[in-house]
Amino acid sequence: MYPRRCFSQNFLCDAEVAERIIAAAALRREEDAFEIGPGHGALTWRMLPLCRALHVVEIDRDLLAELEQRRTEGLIIHAGDALKMDWAEFLTPPCTMVANLPYNISSPIFFRILEKRKLFRRLVLMFQKEFGERLCALPGSRDYGAPSVLCRQYFDAQIVLEAPPRAFRPAPKVTSVVVALTPLEQPRVAVEDERRFAAVVRGAFTQRRKTLLNSLRGAGFAEENLAQKLEEAGIDPRRRGETLTLEEFAALTRCL
């Protein structure tokens, strides 16, 4: 079967990379596992003997047919778009998620994981290198952005391996990385309103070349005394979002 461009499919075909991903996942036989976009099963069939049940979500009708032909005990197939499903309806926590994610849904899947993080004990996910490095980036670095802040707030994150283009079919034009995410028992910094915190973080990066004051205004934070509130949080309104630490974002959220 040929990969479909509309689904941004790059099938993992390197056995060594697949084995290293499975090792990083540290699956438990008494727990369920979850995979989005199993493709031809490079990870699927390696995971299945190592967990209680494996839930897979696939949108491609041809790949669904292939999965159905090979269906076996413990494999639970969900047909459809993972972004339109409520994972909590079928996953039993604590669960481990392992996936070679299509590049074009990396960001929306990550933000869905944020919402559903209490379902998971561990997540081991393949991303385009640029996005994986953004998740793990520190303040002041070129890659630091909203995903970096939110990832640090709720997860321990580590890049565990790099996968070259030749590990996939067809070979992408970019390198991929596997990121291991471990949800924290409590957010790293206390915030009263998590949705407000996320909105402030995302607003601060809407216009990276502009000051924090202008970025927040452009994102809809239109308070007349916005500059004063930034100063109350101990933050110079002329700074840019990429210079703020996690603690400063929390302080800013409390003031807005």
Coordinates of C-alpha atoms in Angstrom, one line a residue:
M1 CA 0.0 0.0 0.0
Y2 CA 1.2 3.5 -0.9
P3 CA 1.3 6.2 1.8
R4 CA -1.4 8.9 1.5
R5 CA -0.1 12.4 1.5
C6 CA -3.4 13.7 2.9
F7 CA -2.6 11.8 6.2
S8 CA 1.1 12.8 6.2
Q9 CA 2.1 9.2 6.3
N10 CA 5.7 8.1 6.7
F11 CA 5.8 4.5 7.8
L12 CA 8.5 3.3 10.2
C13 CA 10.5 0.5 8.6
D14 CA 13.7 0.4 10.8
A15 CA 13.5 -2.5 13.2
E16 CA 16.3 -1.2 15.5
V17 CA 14.5 2.2 15.9
A18 CA 11.2 0.4 16.6
E19 CA 12.9 -1.8 19.3
R20 CA 14.4 1.2 20.9
I21 CA 11.1 3.0 21.0
I22 CA 9.5 0.0 22.7
A23 CA 12.3 -0.2 25.2
A24 CA 11.9 3.4 26.1
A25 CA 8.1 2.9 26.7
A26 CA 8.7 0.4 29.5
L27 CA 5.3 -1.1 28.9
R28 CA 3.6 -3.1 31.7
R29 CA 1.6 -6.3 31.2
E30 CA -1.0 -5.2 33.7
E31 CA -1.7 -1.9 31.9
D32 CA -3.2 -0.8 28.6
A33 CA -1.3 0.9 25.8
F34 CA -2.5 3.3 23.2
E35 CA -1.2 4.0 19.6
I36 CA -2.3 6.6 17.1
G37 CA -1.6 5.8 13.5
P38 CA -0.3 2.3 13.6
G39 CA 0.5 2.2 9.9
H40 CA 1.7 -1.3 9.0
G41 CA 2.3 -2.2 12.6
A42 CA 6.0 -1.6 13.1
L43 CA 5.3 -0.7 16.7
T44 CA 1.9 -2.4 17.1
W45 CA 3.0 -6.0 16.9
R46 CA 5.9 -5.4 19.1
M47 CA 3.8 -3.7 21.8
L48 CA 0.9 -6.2 21.8
P49 CA 2.6 -9.0 23.9
L50 CA 3.8 -6.5 26.4
C51 CA 0.5 -4.9 27.6
R52 CA -2.9 -6.0 28.8
A53 CA -4.7 -4.5 25.8
L54 CA -3.6 -2.2 22.9
H55 CA -6.0 0.4 21.7
V56 CA -5.1 1.7 18.2
V57 CA -6.7 4.6 16.3
E58 CA -6.5 4.6 12.5
I59 CA -8.2 6.9 10.0
D60 CA -7.0 5.3 6.8
R61 CA -9.5 2.8 5.5
D62 CA -6.9 0.6 3.8
L63 CA -4.8 0.3 6.9
L64 CA -8.0 -0.4 8.9
A65 CA -8.7 -3.3 6.6
E66 CA -5.1 -4.6 7.1
L67 CA -5.5 -4.3 10.9
E68 CA -8.9 -6.1 10.8
Q69 CA -7.3 -9.0 8.8
R70 CA -4.6 -9.4 11.5
R71 CA -6.8 -8.7 14.5
T72 CA -5.9 -10.8 17.5
E73 CA -6.7 -11.0 21.2
G74 CA -5.9 -7.8 23.0
L75 CA -5.9 -5.6 19.9
I76 CA -8.8 -3.1 20.1
I77 CA -9.2 -1.0 16.9
H78 CA -10.9 2.4 16.8
A79 CA -11.7 3.7 13.3
G80 CA -11.6 7.5 12.9
D81 CA -9.9 10.7 13.6
A82 CA -8.0 10.7 17.0
L83 CA -8.5 14.4 17.4
K84 CA -12.3 14.0 17.3
M85 CA -12.4 11.2 19.8
D86 CA -12.7 11.3 23.6
W87 CA -9.9 9.0 24.6
A88 CA -11.3 8.8 28.1
E89 CA -14.2 6.8 26.8
F90 CA -12.0 3.8 26.0
L91 CA -8.7 4.2 27.8
T92 CA -8.2 2.9 31.4
P93 CA -5.6 4.8 33.3
P94 CA -2.7 4.5 33.9
C95 CA -2.0 3.9 30.2
T96 CA 1.1 4.2 28.1
M97 CA 1.0 5.9 24.7
V98 CA 3.5 5.0 22.0
A99 CA 3.2 6.4 18.5
N100 CA 4.9 7.5 15.3
L101 CA 2.7 10.5 14.8
P102 CA 2.0 12.1 11.4
Y103 CA 4.0 15.4 11.3
N104 CA 0.9 17.4 10.4
I105 CA -1.0 16.7 13.6
S106 CA 2.0 16.9 16.1
S107 CA 0.8 20.2 17.6
P108 CA -2.9 19.5 18.0
I109 CA -2.2 16.0 19.3
F110 CA 0.2 17.5 21.9
F111 CA -2.4 19.9 23.1
R112 CA -5.0 17.1 23.3
I113 CA -2.5 15.1 25.4
L114 CA -2.2 18.1 27.7
E115 CA -6.0 17.9 28.3
K116 CA -5.9 14.2 28.8
R117 CA -2.6 13.8 30.6
K118 CA -4.2 12.1 33.6
L119 CA -4.9 9.1 31.5
F120 CA -1.2 8.4 31.0
R121 CA 1.7 7.0 33.0
R122 CA 4.2 7.6 30.2
L123 CA 4.1 8.7 26.5
V124 CA 6.8 7.9 24.0
L125 CA 6.2 9.8 20.7
M126 CA 7.9 10.3 17.4
F127 CA 7.9 13.9 16.2
Q128 CA 9.6 16.0 13.5
K129 CA 12.9 17.0 15.1
E130 CA 12.0 20.7 15.1
F131 CA 8.8 20.1 17.1
G132 CA 10.5 17.6 19.5
E133 CA 13.2 20.2 20.3
R134 CA 10.6 22.8 20.9
L135 CA 8.9 20.6 23.5
C136 CA 12.2 20.3 25.4
A137 CA 13.5 23.9 24.8
L138 CA 14.6 26.3 27.6
P139 CA 13.8 30.0 28.0
G140 CA 15.8 32.2 25.7
S141 CA 16.6 29.5 23.2
R142 CA 15.5 29.8 19.5
D143 CA 13.1 26.8 19.9
Y144 CA 11.4 28.1 23.1
G145 CA 7.7 28.6 22.6
A146 CA 4.2 27.9 24.0
P147 CA 4.7 24.1 23.7
S148 CA 7.9 24.3 25.6
V149 CA 6.3 26.2 28.5
L150 CA 3.2 23.9 28.7
C151 CA 5.3 20.8 28.4
R152 CA 7.6 21.8 31.3
Q153 CA 4.6 22.8 33.4
Y154 CA 3.0 19.3 33.2
F155 CA 5.7 16.8 32.1
D156 CA 9.2 15.6 32.5
A157 CA 10.4 15.5 28.9
Q158 CA 13.5 14.0 27.3
I159 CA 14.6 13.3 23.7
V160 CA 15.5 9.6 23.8
L161 CA 16.6 9.0 20.3
E162 CA 17.0 10.5 16.8
A163 CA 15.6 8.7 13.7
P164 CA 17.1 9.5 10.3
P165 CA 14.9 9.8 7.2
R166 CA 16.0 6.4 6.0
A167 CA 14.1 4.9 8.9
F168 CA 10.8 5.6 7.2
R169 CA 9.1 4.8 3.9
P170 CA 8.8 7.1 2.1
A171 CA 11.8 8.9 3.6
P172 CA 10.8 12.4 4.8
K173 CA 13.0 15.4 4.1
V174 CA 13.6 16.0 7.8
T175 CA 15.0 14.1 10.8
S176 CA 12.7 12.8 13.5
V177 CA 13.1 12.4 17.3
V178 CA 11.4 10.3 19.9
V179 CA 10.4 12.2 23.0
A180 CA 9.5 10.5 26.3
L181 CA 7.0 12.4 28.4
T182 CA 6.2 11.5 32.0
P183 CA 3.2 13.4 33.5
L184 CA 3.9 15.1 36.8
E185 CA 1.8 14.3 39.8
Q186 CA 1.3 18.0 40.2
P187 CA 2.0 20.9 37.9
R188 CA 5.5 22.3 38.3
V189 CA 4.2 25.7 39.3
A190 CA 0.8 26.3 41.0
V191 CA -1.8 28.2 38.9
E192 CA -5.4 28.6 39.9
D193 CA -6.9 28.6 36.4
E194 CA -5.1 26.2 34.0
R195 CA -7.1 27.3 30.9
R196 CA -6.2 30.9 31.6
F197 CA -2.6 30.0 32.1
A198 CA -2.5 28.2 28.7
A199 CA -4.2 31.2 27.1
V200 CA -1.6 33.6 28.5
V201 CA 1.2 31.4 27.4
R202 CA -0.1 31.0 23.9
G203 CA -0.9 34.7 23.6
A204 CA 2.7 35.6 24.6
F205 CA 4.0 33.8 21.5
T206 CA 1.4 34.9 18.9
Q207 CA 3.8 37.5 17.5
R208 CA 7.3 36.4 18.4
R209 CA 9.0 39.6 17.1
K210 CA 6.8 41.9 19.1
T211 CA 7.0 42.8 22.7
L212 CA 5.1 40.9 25.3
L213 CA 2.7 43.8 25.7
N214 CA 1.9 43.9 22.0
S215 CA 1.7 40.1 21.6
L216 CA -0.8 39.9 24.5
R217 CA -2.9 42.7 23.1
G218 CA -2.9 41.1 19.7
A219 CA -4.1 37.8 21.4
G220 CA -7.1 39.5 22.9
F221 CA -5.8 40.6 26.3
A222 CA -7.1 44.2 25.8
E223 CA -7.1 45.5 29.4
E224 CA -6.3 49.2 29.4
N225 CA -3.9 48.7 32.3
L226 CA -2.1 45.7 30.7
A227 CA 1.3 47.3 31.0
Q228 CA 0.7 48.0 34.6
K229 CA -0.3 44.4 35.3
L230 CA 2.8 43.2 33.6
E231 CA 4.9 45.4 35.9
E232 CA 2.9 44.2 38.9
A233 CA 4.0 40.7 37.9
G234 CA 7.6 41.9 37.9
I235 CA 7.9 41.7 34.1
D236 CA 9.1 44.5 31.8
P237 CA 6.4 44.9 29.1
R238 CA 9.1 45.4 26.5
R239 CA 10.4 41.9 26.9
R240 CA 9.4 39.1 24.5
G241 CA 7.6 35.9 25.4
E242 CA 10.6 33.7 24.7
T243 CA 12.5 35.3 27.6
L244 CA 10.0 34.4 30.3
T245 CA 10.4 31.5 32.6
L246 CA 7.7 29.1 33.7
E247 CA 7.5 30.9 37.1
E248 CA 7.1 34.3 35.3
F249 CA 4.2 33.0 33.2
A250 CA 2.5 31.8 36.3
A251 CA 3.0 35.2 38.0
L252 CA 1.7 36.9 34.9
T253 CA -1.4 34.7 34.8
R254 CA -2.2 35.6 38.4
C255 CA -2.1 39.3 37.6
L256 CA -4.3 39.2 34.5

